[in-house]
Amino acid sequence: MEGFSPPINTAQVDAKTKLDEKVDYSNLPCPVLYEELNREATMALKPELFEGFRLDYNKSLNQKFFLSHSILMGPTEVPNPTPSSEIIKIPTANYDFGAGFIDPKLYLIGRITTDGRLNARAKFDLTDNFSVKANALLTDEEDKSQGHLVIDYKGSDYRTQLQLGNNSVYAANYIQHVTPHLSLGGEAFWLGQQLMSGVGYAARYETDKTVASGQIASTGVAVMNYVHKVSEKLSFATDFIYNYLSRDVTASVGYDLITRQSRLRGKVDSNGVVAAYLEEQLPIGLRFLLSAEVDHVKKDYKFGFGVNAF
Amino acid sequence: MFPGMFMRKPDKAEALKQLRTHVALFGSWVVIIRAAPYVLSYFSDSKDELKIDF
C-alpha cells in the first residue's frame, strides 16, 4: 500500500522511547521538518473537507507503480460581483487522473485535471541525509503556473532546508533539538517580485502525550497550537492564529477520535464555523467519507460524501 | 504562508537593506540555537559535580 494515504488508525503522536533521567546532549533526536511543526494540530483541525460527491480509486500496477482516478462533483464558490455578502455557487464536476512511481529513494507523482491543471511532484534522496524535492503546477490561466524546489539536509539533531520558487522566491529554514523534548527553529525568506523579505521563529515541545508549538514571523502572523492525547484513541487539539498587522484573530478547538474501523475529527472555531469529518473503513476494501462544514455567520453550509477504493 | 505578499512595493535599496537585516537575524538565531545544547550540557555537568560532592 505504498504511496496511498496512511492507515486511518495511525497514531496521532509518534511513539518515542523513554529517555533516561540524565540528558545526553551529545545524542539529541532529529526534529520534524520545519514546515511540519504543526502537523498534529493540522491533522486534527484541518481534515480534507469537501462538498458534494467524491470518488477516489487507486490501483497498484506493481510494487512501484500506481494509478489514481478521482471524481469530485459539487458546487464551487465563485466571486460575487455585487458588494453583497452572499455566497454564490455554481455546480461543477472534475476528473483527475494521476500516476505515481514510489521507490525507497525516489518518488514521482503527477496529476492532471479536466479543468486544465497539471500537478507534478518529485523527491529524490541523494544520500540518507540529503534529499531534493520539486513541485510544479501548470495551469492554462496566465501567470498562475508555479514551480518550487526544496533542498533538504538532515543532521543528527537538526534539519535545514533551502527553497527556491519562481518569481524570485527564496527561503531557508533551520530547526534543531536543544533538549530531548524541545526544538527551536527559524526561517528567512525573500519575495523578489514584491521586493519583500521576512524572518520567522518557531518552537516545538513534544512528549509522548502532548505537542505544543508556536511560530511568529515579521509578516505579522503568530500561530500557537496544542495537542493532547488523552487516550490511545482520543486526542484534543486547539490552535490560535493572530495577525498583529491586520488584527485578525482566529481560535479553534477540536478532537480526533481513532477506532479500529474509523476516524472522526471535528472542530469549532471563533468565526462560528463547525466542522466534522468521518472516515469509515468498510470490510470490502472501501473507505466511506462524510464531510460537513457549517459557517453560520456566512450562511455557507457544505456537506459531502465520498468513497475511497483501493 | 506569505500573507503580506500584496503590500505596497517598497524601494529596492530599502528592501535589500531590510533583507540583510532579516538574514542577519536568522543567522544569529541559528547560532544561538546551535550553542544552546552546549550551554545546557555544561550546566548539566556542573550539577553532576555538585551531586558527587554530596
PDB file of N, CA and C in Angstrom, chain A residues 138-233:
ATOM      1  N   LEU A 138       1.120  23.541 -13.338  1.00  0.00           N
ATOM      2  CA  LEU A 138       0.949  24.209 -14.631  1.00  0.00           C
ATOM      3  C   LEU A 138      -0.539  24.406 -14.875  1.00  0.00           C
ATOM      4  N   THR A 139      -0.932  25.618 -15.231  1.00  0.00           N
ATOM      5  CA  THR A 139      -2.338  25.886 -15.484  1.00  0.00           C
ATOM      6  C   THR A 139      -2.481  26.614 -16.806  1.00  0.00           C
ATOM      7  N   ASP A 140      -3.717  26.626 -17.309  1.00  0.00           N
ATOM      8  CA  ASP A 140      -3.947  27.364 -18.545  1.00  0.00           C
ATOM      9  C   ASP A 140      -4.264  28.829 -18.262  1.00  0.00           C
ATOM     10  N   GLU A 141      -4.335  29.200 -16.970  1.00  0.00           N
ATOM     11  CA  GLU A 141      -4.520  30.610 -16.653  1.00  0.00           C
ATOM     12  C   GLU A 141      -3.174  31.313 -16.726  1.00  0.00           C
ATOM     13  N   GLU A 142      -3.200  32.518 -17.255  1.00  0.00           N
ATOM     14  CA  GLU A 142      -1.961  33.259 -17.417  1.00  0.00           C
ATOM     15  C   GLU A 142      -1.354  33.594 -16.058  1.00  0.00           C
ATOM     16  N   ASP A 143      -0.047  33.420 -15.938  1.00  0.00           N
ATOM     17  CA  ASP A 143       0.703  33.811 -14.740  1.00  0.00           C
ATOM     18  C   ASP A 143       0.295  33.054 -13.485  1.00  0.00           C
ATOM     19  N   LYS A 144      -0.349  31.916 -13.625  1.00  0.00           N
ATOM     20  CA  LYS A 144      -0.714  31.166 -12.433  1.00  0.00           C
ATOM     21  C   LYS A 144       0.130  29.915 -12.240  1.00  0.00           C
ATOM     22  N   SER A 145       0.991  29.603 -13.203  1.00  0.00           N
ATOM     23  CA  SER A 145       1.826  28.412 -13.047  1.00  0.00           C
ATOM     24  C   SER A 145       2.916  28.672 -12.017  1.00  0.00           C
ATOM     25  N   GLN A 146       3.313  27.609 -11.319  1.00  0.00           N
ATOM     26  CA  GLN A 146       4.303  27.758 -10.259  1.00  0.00           C
ATOM     27  C   GLN A 146       5.301  26.619 -10.290  1.00  0.00           C
ATOM     28  N   GLY A 147       6.494  26.901  -9.825  1.00  0.00           N
ATOM     29  CA  GLY A 147       7.494  25.868  -9.631  1.00  0.00           C
ATOM     30  C   GLY A 147       8.186  26.078  -8.297  1.00  0.00           C
ATOM     31  N   HIS A 148       8.650  24.997  -7.702  1.00  0.00           N
ATOM     32  CA  HIS A 148       9.201  25.084  -6.353  1.00  0.00           C
ATOM     33  C   HIS A 148      10.229  23.976  -6.180  1.00  0.00           C
ATOM     34  N   LEU A 149      11.398  24.331  -5.686  1.00  0.00           N
ATOM     35  CA  LEU A 149      12.459  23.351  -5.453  1.00  0.00           C
ATOM     36  C   LEU A 149      12.902  23.446  -4.001  1.00  0.00           C
ATOM     37  N   VAL A 150      13.045  22.306  -3.337  1.00  0.00           N
ATOM     38  CA  VAL A 150      13.463  22.287  -1.937  1.00  0.00           C
ATOM     39  C   VAL A 150      14.670  21.369  -1.790  1.00  0.00           C
ATOM     40  N   ILE A 151      15.716  21.883  -1.184  1.00  0.00           N
ATOM     41  CA  ILE A 151      16.894  21.080  -0.878  1.00  0.00           C
ATOM     42  C   ILE A 151      16.914  20.886   0.629  1.00  0.00           C
ATOM     43  N   ASP A 152      16.967  19.637   1.068  1.00  0.00           N
ATOM     44  CA  ASP A 152      16.768  19.305   2.473  1.00  0.00           C
ATOM     45  C   ASP A 152      17.985  18.547   2.980  1.00  0.00           C
ATOM     46  N   TYR A 153      18.552  19.021   4.092  1.00  0.00           N
ATOM     47  CA  TYR A 153      19.665  18.303   4.707  1.00  0.00           C
ATOM     48  C   TYR A 153      19.295  17.939   6.139  1.00  0.00           C
ATOM     49  N   LYS A 154      19.548  16.697   6.511  1.00  0.00           N
ATOM     50  CA  LYS A 154      19.195  16.204   7.843  1.00  0.00           C
ATOM     51  C   LYS A 154      20.470  15.856   8.590  1.00  0.00           C
ATOM     52  N   GLY A 155      20.730  16.538   9.696  1.00  0.00           N
ATOM     53  CA  GLY A 155      21.867  16.199  10.543  1.00  0.00           C
ATOM     54  C   GLY A 155      21.425  15.321  11.683  1.00  0.00           C
ATOM     55  N   SER A 156      22.322  15.072  12.637  1.00  0.00           N
ATOM     56  CA  SER A 156      21.972  14.165  13.727  1.00  0.00           C
ATOM     57  C   SER A 156      20.907  14.767  14.629  1.00  0.00           C
ATOM     58  N   ASP A 157      20.955  16.085  14.866  1.00  0.00           N
ATOM     59  CA  ASP A 157      19.945  16.690  15.736  1.00  0.00           C
ATOM     60  C   ASP A 157      19.344  17.948  15.124  1.00  0.00           C
ATOM     61  N   TYR A 158      19.496  18.132  13.814  1.00  0.00           N
ATOM     62  CA  TYR A 158      18.930  19.324  13.177  1.00  0.00           C
ATOM     63  C   TYR A 158      18.521  19.007  11.751  1.00  0.00           C
ATOM     64  N   ARG A 159      17.680  19.878  11.199  1.00  0.00           N
ATOM     65  CA  ARG A 159      17.333  19.791   9.775  1.00  0.00           C
ATOM     66  C   ARG A 159      17.348  21.197   9.216  1.00  0.00           C
ATOM     67  N   THR A 160      17.775  21.308   7.979  1.00  0.00           N
ATOM     68  CA  THR A 160      17.787  22.613   7.348  1.00  0.00           C
ATOM     69  C   THR A 160      17.345  22.470   5.899  1.00  0.00           C
ATOM     70  N   GLN A 161      16.691  23.501   5.394  1.00  0.00           N
ATOM     71  CA  GLN A 161      16.178  23.463   4.032  1.00  0.00           C
ATOM     72  C   GLN A 161      16.460  24.773   3.328  1.00  0.00           C
ATOM     73  N   LEU A 162      16.684  24.666   2.031  1.00  0.00           N
ATOM     74  CA  LEU A 162      16.770  25.826   1.163  1.00  0.00           C
ATOM     75  C   LEU A 162      15.681  25.663   0.111  1.00  0.00           C
ATOM     76  N   GLN A 163      14.881  26.713  -0.089  1.00  0.00           N
ATOM     77  CA  GLN A 163      13.775  26.622  -1.033  1.00  0.00           C
ATOM     78  C   GLN A 163      13.910  27.698  -2.103  1.00  0.00           C
ATOM     79  N   LEU A 164      13.619  27.316  -3.344  1.00  0.00           N
ATOM     80  CA  LEU A 164      13.632  28.269  -4.447  1.00  0.00           C
ATOM     81  C   LEU A 164      12.321  28.133  -5.198  1.00  0.00           C
ATOM     82  N   GLY A 165      11.710  29.263  -5.533  1.00  0.00           N
ATOM     83  CA  GLY A 165      10.476  29.221  -6.286  1.00  0.00           C
ATOM     84  C   GLY A 165      10.526  30.204  -7.432  1.00  0.00           C
ATOM     85  N   ASN A 166       9.552  30.075  -8.346  1.00  0.00           N
ATOM     86  CA  ASN A 166       9.535  31.049  -9.436  1.00  0.00           C
ATOM     87  C   ASN A 166       9.121  32.414  -8.897  1.00  0.00           C
ATOM     88  N   ASN A 167       9.234  33.448  -9.731  1.00  0.00           N
ATOM     89  CA  ASN A 167       9.032  34.831  -9.283  1.00  0.00           C
ATOM     90  C   ASN A 167      10.043  35.225  -8.210  1.00  0.00           C
ATOM     91  N   SER A 168      11.255  34.681  -8.306  1.00  0.00           N
ATOM     92  CA  SER A 168      12.355  35.065  -7.414  1.00  0.00           C
ATOM     93  C   SER A 168      12.009  34.873  -5.945  1.00  0.00           C
ATOM     94  N   VAL A 169      11.439  33.738  -5.603  1.00  0.00           N
ATOM     95  CA  VAL A 169      11.170  33.425  -4.199  1.00  0.00           C
ATOM     96  C   VAL A 169      12.297  32.552  -3.668  1.00  0.00           C
ATOM     97  N   TYR A 170      12.903  32.973  -2.574  1.00  0.00           N
ATOM     98  CA  TYR A 170      13.945  32.189  -1.920  1.00  0.00           C
ATOM     99  C   TYR A 170      13.616  32.097  -0.436  1.00  0.00           C
ATOM    100  N   ALA A 171      13.869  30.951   0.164  1.00  0.00           N
ATOM    101  CA  ALA A 171      13.634  30.799   1.600  1.00  0.00           C
ATOM    102  C   ALA A 171      14.612  29.786   2.161  1.00  0.00           C
ATOM    103  N   ALA A 172      14.918  29.957   3.442  1.00  0.00           N
ATOM    104  CA  ALA A 172      15.767  28.997   4.146  1.00  0.00           C
ATOM    105  C   ALA A 172      15.171  28.787   5.525  1.00  0.00           C
ATOM    106  N   ASN A 173      15.275  27.569   6.037  1.00  0.00           N
ATOM    107  CA  ASN A 173      14.839  27.353   7.411  1.00  0.00           C
ATOM    108  C   ASN A 173      15.772  26.373   8.097  1.00  0.00           C
ATOM    109  N   TYR A 174      15.721  26.389   9.419  1.00  0.00           N
ATOM    110  CA  TYR A 174      16.617  25.569  10.238  1.00  0.00           C
ATOM    111  C   TYR A 174      15.852  25.188  11.492  1.00  0.00           C
ATOM    112  N   ILE A 175      15.942  23.941  11.899  1.00  0.00           N
ATOM    113  CA  ILE A 175      15.304  23.516  13.143  1.00  0.00           C
ATOM    114  C   ILE A 175      16.199  22.501  13.822  1.00  0.00           C
ATOM    115  N   GLN A 176      16.276  22.580  15.141  1.00  0.00           N
ATOM    116  CA  GLN A 176      17.199  21.727  15.889  1.00  0.00           C
ATOM    117  C   GLN A 176      16.617  21.422  17.264  1.00  0.00           C
ATOM    118  N   HIS A 177      16.885  20.214  17.744  1.00  0.00           N
ATOM    119  CA  HIS A 177      16.540  19.883  19.123  1.00  0.00           C
ATOM    120  C   HIS A 177      17.570  20.498  20.055  1.00  0.00           C
ATOM    121  N   VAL A 178      17.104  21.201  21.095  1.00  0.00           N
ATOM    122  CA  VAL A 178      18.036  21.729  22.095  1.00  0.00           C
ATOM    123  C   VAL A 178      17.944  20.935  23.397  1.00  0.00           C
ATOM    124  N   THR A 179      16.820  20.279  23.640  1.00  0.00           N
ATOM    125  CA  THR A 179      16.710  19.263  24.692  1.00  0.00           C
ATOM    126  C   THR A 179      15.955  18.102  24.059  1.00  0.00           C
ATOM    127  N   PRO A 180      15.869  16.958  24.745  1.00  0.00           N
ATOM    128  CA  PRO A 180      15.158  15.838  24.105  1.00  0.00           C
ATOM    129  C   PRO A 180      13.704  16.146  23.753  1.00  0.00           C
ATOM    130  N   HIS A 181      13.079  17.098  24.415  1.00  0.00           N
ATOM    131  CA  HIS A 181      11.674  17.387  24.126  1.00  0.00           C
ATOM    132  C   HIS A 181      11.447  18.708  23.398  1.00  0.00           C
ATOM    133  N   LEU A 182      12.425  19.599  23.412  1.00  0.00           N
ATOM    134  CA  LEU A 182      12.224  20.942  22.864  1.00  0.00           C
ATOM    135  C   LEU A 182      13.064  21.153  21.621  1.00  0.00           C
ATOM    136  N   SER A 183      12.428  21.613  20.546  1.00  0.00           N
ATOM    137  CA  SER A 183      13.203  22.010  19.370  1.00  0.00           C
ATOM    138  C   SER A 183      12.872  23.456  19.017  1.00  0.00           C
ATOM    139  N   LEU A 184      13.870  24.156  18.515  1.00  0.00           N
ATOM    140  CA  LEU A 184      13.728  25.556  18.127  1.00  0.00           C
ATOM    141  C   LEU A 184      14.093  25.693  16.656  1.00  0.00           C
ATOM    142  N   GLY A 185      13.432  26.623  15.980  1.00  0.00           N
ATOM    143  CA  GLY A 185      13.715  26.792  14.564  1.00  0.00           C
ATOM    144  C   GLY A 185      13.543  28.229  14.125  1.00  0.00           C
ATOM    145  N   GLY A 186      13.991  28.495  12.918  1.00  0.00           N
ATOM    146  CA  GLY A 186      13.847  29.822  12.338  1.00  0.00           C
ATOM    147  C   GLY A 186      13.815  29.736  10.824  1.00  0.00           C
ATOM    148  N   GLU A 187      13.352  30.808  10.215  1.00  0.00           N
ATOM    149  CA  GLU A 187      13.329  30.846   8.752  1.00  0.00           C
ATOM    150  C   GLU A 187      13.528  32.278   8.287  1.00  0.00           C
ATOM    151  N   ALA A 188      13.997  32.405   7.061  1.00  0.00           N
ATOM    152  CA  ALA A 188      14.099  33.712   6.413  1.00  0.00           C
ATOM    153  C   ALA A 188      13.683  33.533   4.964  1.00  0.00           C
ATOM    154  N   PHE A 189      13.049  34.554   4.397  1.00  0.00           N
ATOM    155  CA  PHE A 189      12.591  34.417   3.018  1.00  0.00           C
ATOM    156  C   PHE A 189      12.639  35.759   2.298  1.00  0.00           C
ATOM    157  N   TRP A 190      12.685  35.667   0.975  1.00  0.00           N
ATOM    158  CA  TRP A 190      12.726  36.841   0.104  1.00  0.00           C
ATOM    159  C   TRP A 190      11.745  36.610  -1.040  1.00  0.00           C
ATOM    160  N   LEU A 191      10.841  37.572  -1.227  1.00  0.00           N
ATOM    161  CA  LEU A 191       9.900  37.520  -2.339  1.00  0.00           C
ATOM    162  C   LEU A 191      10.320  38.586  -3.334  1.00  0.00           C
ATOM    163  N   GLY A 192      11.050  38.168  -4.356  1.00  0.00           N
ATOM    164  CA  GLY A 192      11.655  39.139  -5.251  1.00  0.00           C
ATOM    165  C   GLY A 192      10.657  40.001  -5.983  1.00  0.00           C
ATOM    166  N   GLN A 193       9.523  39.419  -6.390  1.00  0.00           N
ATOM    167  CA  GLN A 193       8.579  40.199  -7.170  1.00  0.00           C
ATOM    168  C   GLN A 193       7.960  41.310  -6.338  1.00  0.00           C
ATOM    169  N   GLN A 194       7.777  41.077  -5.050  1.00  0.00           N
ATOM    170  CA  GLN A 194       7.205  42.098  -4.177  1.00  0.00           C
ATOM    171  C   GLN A 194       8.278  42.905  -3.455  1.00  0.00           C
ATOM    172  N   LEU A 195       9.554  42.600  -3.714  1.00  0.00           N
ATOM    173  CA  LEU A 195      10.655  43.265  -3.008  1.00  0.00           C
ATOM    174  C   LEU A 195      10.400  43.235  -1.505  1.00  0.00           C
ATOM    175  N   MET A 196      10.127  42.056  -0.996  1.00  0.00           N
ATOM    176  CA  MET A 196       9.783  41.938   0.414  1.00  0.00           C
ATOM    177  C   MET A 196      10.525  40.766   1.020  1.00  0.00           C
ATOM    178  N   SER A 197      11.013  40.955   2.229  1.00  0.00           N
ATOM    179  CA  SER A 197      11.685  39.862   2.927  1.00  0.00           C
ATOM    180  C   SER A 197      11.066  39.697   4.300  1.00  0.00           C
ATOM    181  N   GLY A 198      11.371  38.574   4.939  1.00  0.00           N
ATOM    182  CA  GLY A 198      10.824  38.329   6.260  1.00  0.00           C
ATOM    183  C   GLY A 198      11.673  37.345   7.021  1.00  0.00           C
ATOM    184  N   VAL A 199      11.407  37.283   8.310  1.00  0.00           N
ATOM    185  CA  VAL A 199      12.115  36.349   9.176  1.00  0.00           C
ATOM    186  C   VAL A 199      11.079  35.756  10.120  1.00  0.00           C
ATOM    187  N   GLY A 200      11.273  34.499  10.517  1.00  0.00           N
ATOM    188  CA  GLY A 200      10.325  33.847  11.411  1.00  0.00           C
ATOM    189  C   GLY A 200      11.043  33.012  12.450  1.00  0.00           C
ATOM    190  N   TYR A 201      10.371  32.788  13.572  1.00  0.00           N
ATOM    191  CA  TYR A 201      10.926  31.999  14.671  1.00  0.00           C
ATOM    192  C   TYR A 201       9.888  30.958  15.079  1.00  0.00           C
ATOM    193  N   ALA A 202      10.350  29.800  15.559  1.00  0.00           N
ATOM    194  CA  ALA A 202       9.420  28.738  15.921  1.00  0.00           C
ATOM    195  C   ALA A 202       9.987  27.913  17.059  1.00  0.00           C
ATOM    196  N   ALA A 203       9.074  27.298  17.805  1.00  0.00           N
ATOM    197  CA  ALA A 203       9.466  26.397  18.879  1.00  0.00           C
ATOM    198  C   ALA A 203       8.452  25.270  18.940  1.00  0.00           C
ATOM    199  N   ARG A 204       8.912  24.115  19.383  1.00  0.00           N
ATOM    200  CA  ARG A 204       8.027  22.957  19.484  1.00  0.00           C
ATOM    201  C   ARG A 204       8.451  22.137  20.691  1.00  0.00           C
ATOM    202  N   TYR A 205       7.470  21.785  21.520  1.00  0.00           N
ATOM    203  CA  TYR A 205       7.734  20.959  22.690  1.00  0.00           C
ATOM    204  C   TYR A 205       6.864  19.725  22.565  1.00  0.00           C
ATOM    205  N   GLU A 206       7.473  18.542  22.668  1.00  0.00           N
ATOM    206  CA  GLU A 206       6.684  17.326  22.494  1.00  0.00           C
ATOM    207  C   GLU A 206       7.068  16.278  23.521  1.00  0.00           C
ATOM    208  N   THR A 207       6.059  15.580  24.027  1.00  0.00           N
ATOM    209  CA  THR A 207       6.266  14.402  24.856  1.00  0.00           C
ATOM    210  C   THR A 207       5.409  13.292  24.266  1.00  0.00           C
ATOM    211  N   ASP A 208       5.358  12.154  24.958  1.00  0.00           N
ATOM    212  CA  ASP A 208       4.529  11.054  24.454  1.00  0.00           C
ATOM    213  C   ASP A 208       3.079  11.478  24.283  1.00  0.00           C
ATOM    214  N   LYS A 209       2.603  12.355  25.165  1.00  0.00           N
ATOM    215  CA  LYS A 209       1.166  12.638  25.208  1.00  0.00           C
ATOM    216  C   LYS A 209       0.792  14.018  24.688  1.00  0.00           C
ATOM    217  N   THR A 210       1.750  14.922  24.579  1.00  0.00           N
ATOM    218  CA  THR A 210       1.385  16.287  24.203  1.00  0.00           C
ATOM    219  C   THR A 210       2.357  16.844  23.180  1.00  0.00           C
ATOM    220  N   VAL A 211       1.846  17.749  22.368  1.00  0.00           N
ATOM    221  CA  VAL A 211       2.687  18.518  21.459  1.00  0.00           C
ATOM    222  C   VAL A 211       2.221  19.962  21.541  1.00  0.00           C
ATOM    223  N   ALA A 212       3.148  20.875  21.771  1.00  0.00           N
ATOM    224  CA  ALA A 212       2.813  22.295  21.769  1.00  0.00           C
ATOM    225  C   ALA A 212       3.785  22.995  20.837  1.00  0.00           C
ATOM    226  N   SER A 213       3.291  23.895  20.012  1.00  0.00           N
ATOM    227  CA  SER A 213       4.210  24.606  19.132  1.00  0.00           C
ATOM    228  C   SER A 213       3.734  26.032  18.924  1.00  0.00           C
ATOM    229  N   GLY A 214       4.688  26.887  18.600  1.00  0.00           N
ATOM    230  CA  GLY A 214       4.374  28.275  18.328  1.00  0.00           C
ATOM    231  C   GLY A 214       5.283  28.811  17.242  1.00  0.00           C
ATOM    232  N   GLN A 215       4.760  29.744  16.466  1.00  0.00           N
ATOM    233  CA  GLN A 215       5.541  30.378  15.408  1.00  0.00           C
ATOM    234  C   GLN A 215       5.183  31.846  15.354  1.00  0.00           C
ATOM    235  N   ILE A 216       6.153  32.670  14.998  1.00  0.00           N
ATOM    236  CA  ILE A 216       5.882  34.081  14.799  1.00  0.00           C
ATOM    237  C   ILE A 216       6.772  34.563  13.668  1.00  0.00           C
ATOM    238  N   ALA A 217       6.246  35.481  12.850  1.00  0.00           N
ATOM    239  CA  ALA A 217       7.014  35.949  11.697  1.00  0.00           C
ATOM    240  C   ALA A 217       6.857  37.455  11.544  1.00  0.00           C
ATOM    241  N   SER A 218       7.835  38.063  10.884  1.00  0.00           N
ATOM    242  CA  SER A 218       7.791  39.514  10.705  1.00  0.00           C
ATOM    243  C   SER A 218       6.685  39.942   9.755  1.00  0.00           C
ATOM    244  N   THR A 219       6.077  38.981   9.045  1.00  0.00           N
ATOM    245  CA  THR A 219       4.923  39.322   8.216  1.00  0.00           C
ATOM    246  C   THR A 219       3.682  39.590   9.050  1.00  0.00           C
ATOM    247  N   GLY A 220       3.767  39.350  10.355  1.00  0.00           N
ATOM    248  CA  GLY A 220       2.667  39.714  11.222  1.00  0.00           C
ATOM    249  C   GLY A 220       1.844  38.559  11.733  1.00  0.00           C
ATOM    250  N   VAL A 221       2.188  37.336  11.370  1.00  0.00           N
ATOM    251  CA  VAL A 221       1.376  36.196  11.774  1.00  0.00           C
ATOM    252  C   VAL A 221       2.012  35.486  12.962  1.00  0.00           C
ATOM    253  N   ALA A 222       1.209  35.233  13.986  1.00  0.00           N
ATOM    254  CA  ALA A 222       1.640  34.423  15.125  1.00  0.00           C
ATOM    255  C   ALA A 222       0.686  33.238  15.240  1.00  0.00           C
ATOM    256  N   VAL A 223       1.233  32.057  15.404  1.00  0.00           N
ATOM    257  CA  VAL A 223       0.433  30.831  15.482  1.00  0.00           C
ATOM    258  C   VAL A 223       0.869  30.045  16.711  1.00  0.00           C
ATOM    259  N   MET A 224      -0.107  29.571  17.471  1.00  0.00           N
ATOM    260  CA  MET A 224       0.205  28.690  18.592  1.00  0.00           C
ATOM    261  C   MET A 224      -0.765  27.524  18.536  1.00  0.00           C
ATOM    262  N   ASN A 225      -0.296  26.330  18.858  1.00  0.00           N
ATOM    263  CA  ASN A 225      -1.257  25.243  18.989  1.00  0.00           C
ATOM    264  C   ASN A 225      -0.796  24.216  20.001  1.00  0.00           C
ATOM    265  N   TYR A 226      -1.744  23.411  20.416  1.00  0.00           N
ATOM    266  CA  TYR A 226      -1.514  22.447  21.482  1.00  0.00           C
ATOM    267  C   TYR A 226      -2.381  21.230  21.203  1.00  0.00           C
ATOM    268  N   VAL A 227      -1.769  20.057  21.270  1.00  0.00           N
ATOM    269  CA  VAL A 227      -2.500  18.809  21.073  1.00  0.00           C
ATOM    270  C   VAL A 227      -2.217  17.914  22.262  1.00  0.00           C
ATOM    271  N   HIS A 228      -3.272  17.346  22.834  1.00  0.00           N
ATOM    272  CA  HIS A 228      -3.111  16.476  23.996  1.00  0.00           C
ATOM    273  C   HIS A 228      -3.781  15.141  23.701  1.00  0.00           C
ATOM    274  N   LYS A 229      -3.043  14.085  23.920  1.00  0.00           N
ATOM    275  CA  LYS A 229      -3.550  12.742  23.676  1.00  0.00           C
ATOM    276  C   LYS A 229      -4.078  12.204  25.000  1.00  0.00           C
ATOM    277  N   VAL A 230      -5.411  12.115  25.121  1.00  0.00           N
ATOM    278  CA  VAL A 230      -5.969  11.705  26.403  1.00  0.00           C
ATOM    279  C   VAL A 230      -6.079  10.189  26.509  1.00  0.00           C
ATOM    280  N   SER A 231      -6.082   9.489  25.384  1.00  0.00           N
ATOM    281  CA  SER A 231      -6.038   8.029  25.411  1.00  0.00           C
ATOM    282  C   SER A 231      -5.469   7.570  24.083  1.00  0.00           C
ATOM    283  N   GLU A 232      -5.328   6.253  23.929  1.00  0.00           N
ATOM    284  CA  GLU A 232      -4.814   5.741  22.660  1.00  0.00           C
ATOM    285  C   GLU A 232      -5.696   6.157  21.495  1.00  0.00           C
ATOM    286  N   LYS A 233      -6.973   6.399  21.769  1.00  0.00           N
ATOM    287  CA  LYS A 233      -7.917   6.647  20.674  1.00  0.00           C
ATOM    288  C   LYS A 233      -8.296   8.106  20.503  1.00  0.00           C
TER     289      LYS A 233
END
